């Protein structure tokens, strides 16, 4: 069962991450971790299958709940698609089991670090049956890497 006390971030897809860091930082009084490039990042979507993308990301610093800014390629990271433009990221101990539980409850896999038949990888995005909520399941295997990036 997903534990909402383990929400790590609210994420938004942006067209220009450098500008977004400056704009959100100034407007909201936020400081961000250095922007990281993930090139290539293996990413699967139902529309495009598994392909390598270039993704840039950062997180706000100093809060328990981070703001994540993401700029990427492909259909999933299209800022015009409201479905993937915003999400919540939640730590999970068993990503394949959580994804299976949600899909059995009518949720739809919208993207992942690997194809569903290959266990989703370390992250998976699932949309609620009504499409109103997108949840990013984040494997706790990534926690030491992200904590190190953010200095936590």
PDB file of N, CA and C in Angstrom, residues 31-129:
ATOM      1  N   UNK A  31      15.555  27.616  -3.296  1.00  0.00           N
ATOM      2  CA  UNK A  31      16.887  27.304  -3.795  1.00  0.00           C
ATOM      3  C   UNK A  31      16.816  25.892  -4.361  1.00  0.00           C
ATOM      4  N   UNK A  32      17.479  25.659  -5.481  1.00  0.00           N
ATOM      5  CA  UNK A  32      17.428  24.353  -6.131  1.00  0.00           C
ATOM      6  C   UNK A  32      18.793  23.681  -6.148  1.00  0.00           C
ATOM      7  N   UNK A  33      18.776  22.371  -6.113  1.00  0.00           N
ATOM      8  CA  UNK A  33      19.989  21.575  -6.302  1.00  0.00           C
ATOM      9  C   UNK A  33      20.496  21.818  -7.718  1.00  0.00           C
ATOM     10  N   UNK A  34      21.765  21.535  -7.972  1.00  0.00           N
ATOM     11  CA  UNK A  34      22.250  21.662  -9.347  1.00  0.00           C
ATOM     12  C   UNK A  34      21.404  20.819 -10.304  1.00  0.00           C
ATOM     13  N   UNK A  35      21.139  21.370 -11.472  1.00  0.00           N
ATOM     14  CA  UNK A  35      20.393  20.627 -12.500  1.00  0.00           C
ATOM     15  C   UNK A  35      21.265  19.463 -12.950  1.00  0.00           C
ATOM     16  N   UNK A  36      20.644  18.290 -13.037  1.00  0.00           N
ATOM     17  CA  UNK A  36      21.354  17.094 -13.502  1.00  0.00           C
ATOM     18  C   UNK A  36      20.828  16.692 -14.866  1.00  0.00           C
ATOM     19  N   UNK A  37      21.749  16.283 -15.718  1.00  0.00           N
ATOM     20  CA  UNK A  37      21.408  15.741 -17.033  1.00  0.00           C
ATOM     21  C   UNK A  37      21.419  14.219 -16.953  1.00  0.00           C
ATOM     22  N   UNK A  38      20.357  13.616 -17.428  1.00  0.00           N
ATOM     23  CA  UNK A  38      20.277  12.166 -17.551  1.00  0.00           C
ATOM     24  C   UNK A  38      20.213  11.894 -19.055  1.00  0.00           C
ATOM     25  N   UNK A  39      21.347  11.536 -19.619  1.00  0.00           N
ATOM     26  CA  UNK A  39      21.464  11.408 -21.069  1.00  0.00           C
ATOM     27  C   UNK A  39      22.438  10.279 -21.378  1.00  0.00           C
ATOM     28  N   UNK A  40      21.933   9.130 -21.697  1.00  0.00           N
ATOM     29  CA  UNK A  40      20.531   8.824 -21.952  1.00  0.00           C
ATOM     30  C   UNK A  40      19.832   8.308 -20.697  1.00  0.00           C
ATOM     31  N   UNK A  41      18.530   8.451 -20.674  1.00  0.00           N
ATOM     32  CA  UNK A  41      17.661   7.856 -19.663  1.00  0.00           C
ATOM     33  C   UNK A  41      16.720   6.918 -20.397  1.00  0.00           C
ATOM     34  N   UNK A  42      16.795   5.645 -20.075  1.00  0.00           N
ATOM     35  CA  UNK A  42      15.868   4.683 -20.675  1.00  0.00           C
ATOM     36  C   UNK A  42      14.475   4.998 -20.152  1.00  0.00           C
ATOM     37  N   UNK A  43      13.511   5.161 -21.074  1.00  0.00           N
ATOM     38  CA  UNK A  43      12.161   5.515 -20.662  1.00  0.00           C
ATOM     39  C   UNK A  43      11.167   4.856 -21.600  1.00  0.00           C
ATOM     40  N   UNK A  44      10.170   4.197 -20.998  1.00  0.00           N
ATOM     41  CA  UNK A  44       9.138   3.481 -21.740  1.00  0.00           C
ATOM     42  C   UNK A  44       7.807   4.213 -21.620  1.00  0.00           C
ATOM     43  N   UNK A  45       7.101   4.345 -22.741  1.00  0.00           N
ATOM     44  CA  UNK A  45       5.712   4.815 -22.734  1.00  0.00           C
ATOM     45  C   UNK A  45       4.915   3.902 -23.659  1.00  0.00           C
ATOM     46  N   UNK A  46       3.600   3.821 -23.435  1.00  0.00           N
ATOM     47  CA  UNK A  46       2.790   3.001 -24.337  1.00  0.00           C
ATOM     48  C   UNK A  46       2.845   3.502 -25.776  1.00  0.00           C
ATOM     49  N   UNK A  47       2.971   4.818 -25.948  1.00  0.00           N
ATOM     50  CA  UNK A  47       2.971   5.396 -27.296  1.00  0.00           C
ATOM     51  C   UNK A  47       4.285   5.190 -28.035  1.00  0.00           C
ATOM     52  N   UNK A  48       5.410   5.251 -27.316  1.00  0.00           N
ATOM     53  CA  UNK A  48       6.719   5.233 -27.975  1.00  0.00           C
ATOM     54  C   UNK A  48       7.573   4.018 -27.643  1.00  0.00           C
ATOM     55  N   UNK A  49       7.102   3.151 -26.754  1.00  0.00           N
ATOM     56  CA  UNK A  49       7.911   2.011 -26.355  1.00  0.00           C
ATOM     57  C   UNK A  49       9.109   2.459 -25.550  1.00  0.00           C
ATOM     58  N   UNK A  50      10.135   1.619 -25.492  1.00  0.00           N
ATOM     59  CA  UNK A  50      11.351   1.930 -24.746  1.00  0.00           C
ATOM     60  C   UNK A  50      12.321   2.666 -25.661  1.00  0.00           C
ATOM     61  N   UNK A  51      12.767   3.810 -25.201  1.00  0.00           N
ATOM     62  CA  UNK A  51      13.775   4.559 -25.962  1.00  0.00           C
ATOM     63  C   UNK A  51      14.620   5.361 -25.000  1.00  0.00           C
ATOM     64  N   UNK A  52      15.756   5.801 -25.469  1.00  0.00           N
ATOM     65  CA  UNK A  52      16.637   6.647 -24.672  1.00  0.00           C
ATOM     66  C   UNK A  52      16.247   8.098 -24.869  1.00  0.00           C
ATOM     67  N   UNK A  53      16.093   8.813 -23.758  1.00  0.00           N
ATOM     68  CA  UNK A  53      15.735  10.224 -23.790  1.00  0.00           C
ATOM     69  C   UNK A  53      16.798  11.035 -23.070  1.00  0.00           C
ATOM     70  N   UNK A  54      16.812  12.317 -23.363  1.00  0.00           N
ATOM     71  CA  UNK A  54      17.598  13.255 -22.571  1.00  0.00           C
ATOM     72  C   UNK A  54      16.618  13.943 -21.633  1.00  0.00           C
ATOM     73  N   UNK A  55      16.908  13.860 -20.343  1.00  0.00           N
ATOM     74  CA  UNK A  55      16.069  14.469 -19.318  1.00  0.00           C
ATOM     75  C   UNK A  55      16.973  15.285 -18.408  1.00  0.00           C
ATOM     76  N   UNK A  56      16.487  16.474 -18.031  1.00  0.00           N
ATOM     77  CA  UNK A  56      17.187  17.337 -17.075  1.00  0.00           C
ATOM     78  C   UNK A  56      16.242  17.544 -15.898  1.00  0.00           C
ATOM     79  N   UNK A  57      16.786  17.499 -14.680  1.00  0.00           N
ATOM     80  CA  UNK A  57      15.922  17.607 -13.505  1.00  0.00           C
ATOM     81  C   UNK A  57      16.649  18.281 -12.351  1.00  0.00           C
ATOM     82  N   UNK A  58      15.840  18.825 -11.445  1.00  0.00           N
ATOM     83  CA  UNK A  58      16.347  19.369 -10.194  1.00  0.00           C
ATOM     84  C   UNK A  58      15.234  19.336  -9.162  1.00  0.00           C
ATOM     85  N   UNK A  59      15.626  19.506  -7.908  1.00  0.00           N
ATOM     86  CA  UNK A  59      14.690  19.555  -6.787  1.00  0.00           C
ATOM     87  C   UNK A  59      14.967  20.802  -5.959  1.00  0.00           C
ATOM     88  N   UNK A  60      13.918  21.360  -5.382  1.00  0.00           N
ATOM     89  CA  UNK A  60      14.114  22.443  -4.426  1.00  0.00           C
ATOM     90  C   UNK A  60      14.767  21.864  -3.176  1.00  0.00           C
ATOM     91  N   UNK A  61      15.463  22.724  -2.467  1.00  0.00           N
ATOM     92  CA  UNK A  61      16.182  22.315  -1.263  1.00  0.00           C
ATOM     93  C   UNK A  61      15.547  22.938  -0.027  1.00  0.00           C
ATOM     94  N   UNK A  62      15.724  22.275   1.114  1.00  0.00           N
ATOM     95  CA  UNK A  62      15.351  22.871   2.383  1.00  0.00           C
ATOM     96  C   UNK A  62      13.943  22.582   2.871  1.00  0.00           C
ATOM     97  N   UNK A  63      13.182  21.784   2.139  1.00  0.00           N
ATOM     98  CA  UNK A  63      11.843  21.416   2.594  1.00  0.00           C
ATOM     99  C   UNK A  63      11.745  19.894   2.669  1.00  0.00           C
ATOM    100  N   UNK A  64      10.810  19.421   3.474  1.00  0.00           N
ATOM    101  CA  UNK A  64      10.568  17.983   3.510  1.00  0.00           C
ATOM    102  C   UNK A  64       9.943  17.524   2.196  1.00  0.00           C
ATOM    103  N   UNK A  65       9.051  18.343   1.649  1.00  0.00           N
ATOM    104  CA  UNK A  65       8.412  18.059   0.368  1.00  0.00           C
ATOM    105  C   UNK A  65       9.063  18.950  -0.684  1.00  0.00           C
ATOM    106  N   UNK A  66       9.742  18.334  -1.629  1.00  0.00           N
ATOM    107  CA  UNK A  66      10.486  19.066  -2.647  1.00  0.00           C
ATOM    108  C   UNK A  66       9.603  19.419  -3.839  1.00  0.00           C
ATOM    109  N   UNK A  67       9.973  20.474  -4.536  1.00  0.00           N
ATOM    110  CA  UNK A  67       9.408  20.782  -5.844  1.00  0.00           C
ATOM    111  C   UNK A  67      10.417  20.263  -6.864  1.00  0.00           C
ATOM    112  N   UNK A  68       9.968  19.375  -7.735  1.00  0.00           N
ATOM    113  CA  UNK A  68      10.826  18.830  -8.780  1.00  0.00           C
ATOM    114  C   UNK A  68      10.493  19.532 -10.092  1.00  0.00           C
ATOM    115  N   UNK A  69      11.521  19.976 -10.786  1.00  0.00           N
ATOM    116  CA  UNK A  69      11.377  20.538 -12.130  1.00  0.00           C
ATOM    117  C   UNK A  69      12.041  19.566 -13.090  1.00  0.00           C
ATOM    118  N   UNK A  70      11.334  19.216 -14.178  1.00  0.00           N
ATOM    119  CA  UNK A  70      11.845  18.247 -15.141  1.00  0.00           C
ATOM    120  C   UNK A  70      11.646  18.781 -16.554  1.00  0.00           C
ATOM    121  N   UNK A  71      12.687  18.695 -17.342  1.00  0.00           N
ATOM    122  CA  UNK A  71      12.613  19.020 -18.770  1.00  0.00           C
ATOM    123  C   UNK A  71      13.081  17.788 -19.516  1.00  0.00           C
ATOM    124  N   UNK A  72      12.291  17.323 -20.485  1.00  0.00           N
ATOM    125  CA  UNK A  72      12.685  16.123 -21.200  1.00  0.00           C
ATOM    126  C   UNK A  72      12.152  16.070 -22.604  1.00  0.00           C
ATOM    127  N   UNK A  73      12.481  14.980 -23.252  1.00  0.00           N
ATOM    128  CA  UNK A  73      12.084  14.739 -24.632  1.00  0.00           C
ATOM    129  C   UNK A  73      10.925  13.737 -24.662  1.00  0.00           C
ATOM    130  N   UNK A  74      10.355  13.590 -25.822  1.00  0.00           N
ATOM    131  CA  UNK A  74       9.351  12.560 -26.030  1.00  0.00           C
ATOM    132  C   UNK A  74       7.971  12.973 -25.590  1.00  0.00           C
ATOM    133  N   UNK A  75       7.018  12.115 -25.889  1.00  0.00           N
ATOM    134  CA  UNK A  75       5.615  12.420 -25.652  1.00  0.00           C
ATOM    135  C   UNK A  75       5.321  12.608 -24.164  1.00  0.00           C
ATOM    136  N   UNK A  76       5.963  11.850 -23.278  1.00  0.00           N
ATOM    137  CA  UNK A  76       5.666  11.949 -21.855  1.00  0.00           C
ATOM    138  C   UNK A  76       6.050  13.310 -21.285  1.00  0.00           C
ATOM    139  N   UNK A  77       7.117  13.888 -21.765  1.00  0.00           N
ATOM    140  CA  UNK A  77       7.605  15.157 -21.232  1.00  0.00           C
ATOM    141  C   UNK A  77       7.128  16.366 -22.036  1.00  0.00           C
ATOM    142  N   UNK A  78       6.083  16.195 -22.815  1.00  0.00           N
ATOM    143  CA  UNK A  78       5.488  17.289 -23.568  1.00  0.00           C
ATOM    144  C   UNK A  78       4.698  18.174 -22.597  1.00  0.00           C
ATOM    145  N   UNK A  79       5.091  19.436 -22.476  1.00  0.00           N
ATOM    146  CA  UNK A  79       4.444  20.333 -21.511  1.00  0.00           C
ATOM    147  C   UNK A  79       2.985  20.604 -21.857  1.00  0.00           C
ATOM    148  N   UNK A  80       2.580  20.338 -23.077  1.00  0.00           N
ATOM    149  CA  UNK A  80       1.186  20.559 -23.467  1.00  0.00           C
ATOM    150  C   UNK A  80       0.265  19.445 -22.960  1.00  0.00           C
ATOM    151  N   UNK A  81       0.835  18.329 -22.550  1.00  0.00           N
ATOM    152  CA  UNK A  81       0.039  17.210 -22.034  1.00  0.00           C
ATOM    153  C   UNK A  81      -0.176  17.403 -20.544  1.00  0.00           C
ATOM    154  N   UNK A  82      -1.344  17.846 -20.167  1.00  0.00           N
ATOM    155  CA  UNK A  82      -1.634  18.114 -18.755  1.00  0.00           C
ATOM    156  C   UNK A  82      -1.412  16.879 -17.885  1.00  0.00           C
ATOM    157  N   UNK A  83      -1.677  15.702 -18.448  1.00  0.00           N
ATOM    158  CA  UNK A  83      -1.562  14.480 -17.648  1.00  0.00           C
ATOM    159  C   UNK A  83      -0.164  14.290 -17.075  1.00  0.00           C
ATOM    160  N   UNK A  84       0.872  14.536 -17.860  1.00  0.00           N
ATOM    161  CA  UNK A  84       2.227  14.295 -17.361  1.00  0.00           C
ATOM    162  C   UNK A  84       2.921  15.565 -16.903  1.00  0.00           C
ATOM    163  N   UNK A  85       2.261  16.697 -17.013  1.00  0.00           N
ATOM    164  CA  UNK A  85       2.899  17.958 -16.647  1.00  0.00           C
ATOM    165  C   UNK A  85       3.031  18.127 -15.140  1.00  0.00           C
ATOM    166  N   UNK A  86       2.268  17.372 -14.356  1.00  0.00           N
ATOM    167  CA  UNK A  86       2.380  17.482 -12.902  1.00  0.00           C
ATOM    168  C   UNK A  86       2.129  16.112 -12.276  1.00  0.00           C
ATOM    169  N   UNK A  87       2.805  15.870 -11.166  1.00  0.00           N
ATOM    170  CA  UNK A  87       2.680  14.572 -10.506  1.00  0.00           C
ATOM    171  C   UNK A  87       3.171  14.677  -9.064  1.00  0.00           C
ATOM    172  N   UNK A  88       2.884  13.629  -8.281  1.00  0.00           N
ATOM    173  CA  UNK A  88       3.510  13.482  -6.977  1.00  0.00           C
ATOM    174  C   UNK A  88       4.428  12.274  -7.040  1.00  0.00           C
ATOM    175  N   UNK A  89       5.572  12.392  -6.402  1.00  0.00           N
ATOM    176  CA  UNK A  89       6.533  11.292  -6.347  1.00  0.00           C
ATOM    177  C   UNK A  89       6.550  10.688  -4.962  1.00  0.00           C
ATOM    178  N   UNK A  90       6.393   9.357  -4.886  1.00  0.00           N
ATOM    179  CA  UNK A  90       6.286   8.660  -3.615  1.00  0.00           C
ATOM    180  C   UNK A  90       7.297   7.512  -3.571  1.00  0.00           C
ATOM    181  N   UNK A  91       8.048   7.424  -2.468  1.00  0.00           N
ATOM    182  CA  UNK A  91       8.967   6.304  -2.272  1.00  0.00           C
ATOM    183  C   UNK A  91       8.170   5.021  -2.066  1.00  0.00           C
ATOM    184  N   UNK A  92       8.599   3.948  -2.722  1.00  0.00           N
ATOM    185  CA  UNK A  92       8.006   2.630  -2.510  1.00  0.00           C
ATOM    186  C   UNK A  92       9.118   1.594  -2.396  1.00  0.00           C
ATOM    187  N   UNK A  93       8.891   0.604  -1.543  1.00  0.00           N
ATOM    188  CA  UNK A  93       9.891  -0.439  -1.336  1.00  0.00           C
ATOM    189  C   UNK A  93       9.860  -1.511  -2.415  1.00  0.00           C
ATOM    190  N   UNK A  94       8.683  -1.770  -2.986  1.00  0.00           N
ATOM    191  CA  UNK A  94       8.525  -2.808  -4.001  1.00  0.00           C
ATOM    192  C   UNK A  94       7.737  -2.226  -5.170  1.00  0.00           C
ATOM    193  N   UNK A  95       8.448  -1.572  -6.084  1.00  0.00           N
ATOM    194  CA  UNK A  95       7.794  -0.874  -7.182  1.00  0.00           C
ATOM    195  C   UNK A  95       6.933  -1.796  -8.038  1.00  0.00           C
ATOM    196  N   UNK A  96       7.417  -2.953  -8.480  1.00  0.00           N
ATOM    197  CA  UNK A  96       6.547  -3.816  -9.295  1.00  0.00           C
ATOM    198  C   UNK A  96       5.261  -4.215  -8.574  1.00  0.00           C
ATOM    199  N   UNK A  97       5.339  -4.484  -7.279  1.00  0.00           N
ATOM    200  CA  UNK A  97       4.136  -4.873  -6.537  1.00  0.00           C
ATOM    201  C   UNK A  97       3.161  -3.707  -6.435  1.00  0.00           C
ATOM    202  N   UNK A  98       3.661  -2.498  -6.178  1.00  0.00           N
ATOM    203  CA  UNK A  98       2.780  -1.329  -6.087  1.00  0.00           C
ATOM    204  C   UNK A  98       2.147  -1.018  -7.435  1.00  0.00           C
ATOM    205  N   UNK A  99       2.936  -1.125  -8.506  1.00  0.00           N
ATOM    206  CA  UNK A  99       2.393  -0.877  -9.841  1.00  0.00           C
ATOM    207  C   UNK A  99       1.315  -1.911 -10.175  1.00  0.00           C
ATOM    208  N   UNK A 100       1.551  -3.164  -9.833  1.00  0.00           N
ATOM    209  CA  UNK A 100       0.560  -4.213 -10.089  1.00  0.00           C
ATOM    210  C   UNK A 100      -0.719  -3.947  -9.300  1.00  0.00           C
ATOM    211  N   UNK A 101      -0.579  -3.551  -8.047  1.00  0.00           N
ATOM    212  CA  UNK A 101      -1.746  -3.273  -7.217  1.00  0.00           C
ATOM    213  C   UNK A 101      -2.563  -2.133  -7.807  1.00  0.00           C
ATOM    214  N   UNK A 102      -1.880  -1.066  -8.253  1.00  0.00           N
ATOM    215  CA  UNK A 102      -2.594   0.073  -8.838  1.00  0.00           C
ATOM    216  C   UNK A 102      -3.245  -0.287 -10.173  1.00  0.00           C
ATOM    217  N   UNK A 103      -2.551  -1.026 -11.020  1.00  0.00           N
ATOM    218  CA  UNK A 103      -3.158  -1.395 -12.303  1.00  0.00           C
ATOM    219  C   UNK A 103      -4.369  -2.298 -12.099  1.00  0.00           C
ATOM    220  N   UNK A 104      -4.316  -3.166 -11.101  1.00  0.00           N
ATOM    221  CA  UNK A 104      -5.478  -4.003 -10.784  1.00  0.00           C
ATOM    222  C   UNK A 104      -6.656  -3.161 -10.304  1.00  0.00           C
ATOM    223  N   UNK A 105      -6.361  -1.976  -9.751  1.00  0.00           N
ATOM    224  CA  UNK A 105      -7.408  -1.062  -9.281  1.00  0.00           C
ATOM    225  C   UNK A 105      -7.849  -0.092 -10.377  1.00  0.00           C
ATOM    226  N   UNK A 106      -7.376  -0.311 -11.601  1.00  0.00           N
ATOM    227  CA  UNK A 106      -7.818   0.506 -12.727  1.00  0.00           C
ATOM    228  C   UNK A 106      -6.904   1.644 -13.123  1.00  0.00           C
ATOM    229  N   UNK A 107      -5.737   1.763 -12.474  1.00  0.00           N
ATOM    230  CA  UNK A 107      -4.782   2.801 -12.843  1.00  0.00           C
ATOM    231  C   UNK A 107      -4.069   2.384 -14.129  1.00  0.00           C
ATOM    232  N   UNK A 108      -3.537   3.373 -14.866  1.00  0.00           N
ATOM    233  CA  UNK A 108      -2.885   3.128 -16.151  1.00  0.00           C
ATOM    234  C   UNK A 108      -1.428   3.553 -16.090  1.00  0.00           C
ATOM    235  N   UNK A 109      -0.544   2.670 -16.540  1.00  0.00           N
ATOM    236  CA  UNK A 109       0.875   3.013 -16.603  1.00  0.00           C
ATOM    237  C   UNK A 109       1.077   3.989 -17.754  1.00  0.00           C
ATOM    238  N   UNK A 110       1.631   5.157 -17.464  1.00  0.00           N
ATOM    239  CA  UNK A 110       1.863   6.191 -18.483  1.00  0.00           C
ATOM    240  C   UNK A 110       3.327   6.285 -18.886  1.00  0.00           C
ATOM    241  N   UNK A 111       4.226   5.835 -18.018  1.00  0.00           N
ATOM    242  CA  UNK A 111       5.643   5.863 -18.339  1.00  0.00           C
ATOM    243  C   UNK A 111       6.423   5.166 -17.243  1.00  0.00           C
ATOM    244  N   UNK A 112       7.618   4.692 -17.593  1.00  0.00           N
ATOM    245  CA  UNK A 112       8.453   3.996 -16.615  1.00  0.00           C
ATOM    246  C   UNK A 112       9.880   3.934 -17.133  1.00  0.00           C
ATOM    247  N   UNK A 113      10.758   3.574 -16.241  1.00  0.00           N
ATOM    248  CA  UNK A 113      12.176   3.431 -16.575  1.00  0.00           C
ATOM    249  C   UNK A 113      12.440   2.148 -17.366  1.00  0.00           C
ATOM    250  N   UNK A 114      11.472   1.237 -17.386  1.00  0.00           N
ATOM    251  CA  UNK A 114      11.546   0.007 -18.173  1.00  0.00           C
ATOM    252  C   UNK A 114      10.110  -0.410 -18.503  1.00  0.00           C
ATOM    253  N   UNK A 115       9.963  -1.257 -19.475  1.00  0.00           N
ATOM    254  CA  UNK A 115       8.635  -1.734 -19.863  1.00  0.00           C
ATOM    255  C   UNK A 115       7.999  -2.497 -18.697  1.00  0.00           C
ATOM    256  N   UNK A 116       6.675  -2.473 -18.601  1.00  0.00           N
ATOM    257  CA  UNK A 116       6.015  -3.200 -17.510  1.00  0.00           C
ATOM    258  C   UNK A 116       6.436  -4.666 -17.415  1.00  0.00           C
ATOM    259  N   UNK A 117       6.550  -5.344 -18.555  1.00  0.00           N
ATOM    260  CA  UNK A 117       6.930  -6.755 -18.524  1.00  0.00           C
ATOM    261  C   UNK A 117       8.359  -6.965 -18.029  1.00  0.00           C
ATOM    262  N   UNK A 118       9.138  -5.885 -17.972  1.00  0.00           N
ATOM    263  CA  UNK A 118      10.506  -5.951 -17.462  1.00  0.00           C
ATOM    264  C   UNK A 118      10.630  -5.364 -16.060  1.00  0.00           C
ATOM    265  N   UNK A 119       9.512  -5.153 -15.381  1.00  0.00           N
ATOM    266  CA  UNK A 119       9.540  -4.733 -13.987  1.00  0.00           C
ATOM    267  C   UNK A 119       9.553  -3.239 -13.737  1.00  0.00           C
ATOM    268  N   UNK A 120       9.387  -2.419 -14.759  1.00  0.00           N
ATOM    269  CA  UNK A 120       9.250  -0.960 -14.655  1.00  0.00           C
ATOM    270  C   UNK A 120      10.549  -0.200 -14.383  1.00  0.00           C
ATOM    271  N   UNK A 121      11.592  -0.832 -13.946  1.00  0.00           N
ATOM    272  CA  UNK A 121      12.819  -0.123 -13.603  1.00  0.00           C
ATOM    273  C   UNK A 121      12.695   0.534 -12.239  1.00  0.00           C
ATOM    274  N   UNK A 122      13.295   1.713 -12.088  1.00  0.00           N
ATOM    275  CA  UNK A 122      13.354   2.375 -10.788  1.00  0.00           C
ATOM    276  C   UNK A 122      12.285   3.432 -10.575  1.00  0.00           C
ATOM    277  N   UNK A 123      11.595   3.835 -11.646  1.00  0.00           N
ATOM    278  CA  UNK A 123      10.495   4.798 -11.527  1.00  0.00           C
ATOM    279  C   UNK A 123       9.365   4.361 -12.449  1.00  0.00           C
ATOM    280  N   UNK A 124       8.144   4.650 -12.038  1.00  0.00           N
ATOM    281  CA  UNK A 124       6.988   4.374 -12.891  1.00  0.00           C
ATOM    282  C   UNK A 124       5.911   5.407 -12.586  1.00  0.00           C
ATOM    283  N   UNK A 125       5.286   5.911 -13.637  1.00  0.00           N
ATOM    284  CA  UNK A 125       4.207   6.890 -13.511  1.00  0.00           C
ATOM    285  C   UNK A 125       2.894   6.204 -13.835  1.00  0.00           C
ATOM    286  N   UNK A 126       1.925   6.329 -12.914  1.00  0.00           N
ATOM    287  CA  UNK A 126       0.614   5.730 -13.120  1.00  0.00           C
ATOM    288  C   UNK A 126      -0.463   6.777 -12.930  1.00  0.00           C
ATOM    289  N   UNK A 127      -1.451   6.763 -13.838  1.00  0.00           N
ATOM    290  CA  UNK A 127      -2.561   7.714 -13.791  1.00  0.00           C
ATOM    291  C   UNK A 127      -3.768   7.056 -13.142  1.00  0.00           C
ATOM    292  N   UNK A 128      -4.449   7.820 -12.308  1.00  0.00           N
ATOM    293  CA  UNK A 128      -5.668   7.343 -11.660  1.00  0.00           C
ATOM    294  C   UNK A 128      -6.730   7.055 -12.718  1.00  0.00           C
ATOM    295  N   UNK A 129      -7.730   6.240 -12.385  1.00  0.00           N
ATOM    296  CA  UNK A 129      -8.767   5.902 -13.364  1.00  0.00           C
ATOM    297  C   UNK A 129      -9.455   7.117 -13.978  1.00  0.00           C
TER     298      UNK A 129
END
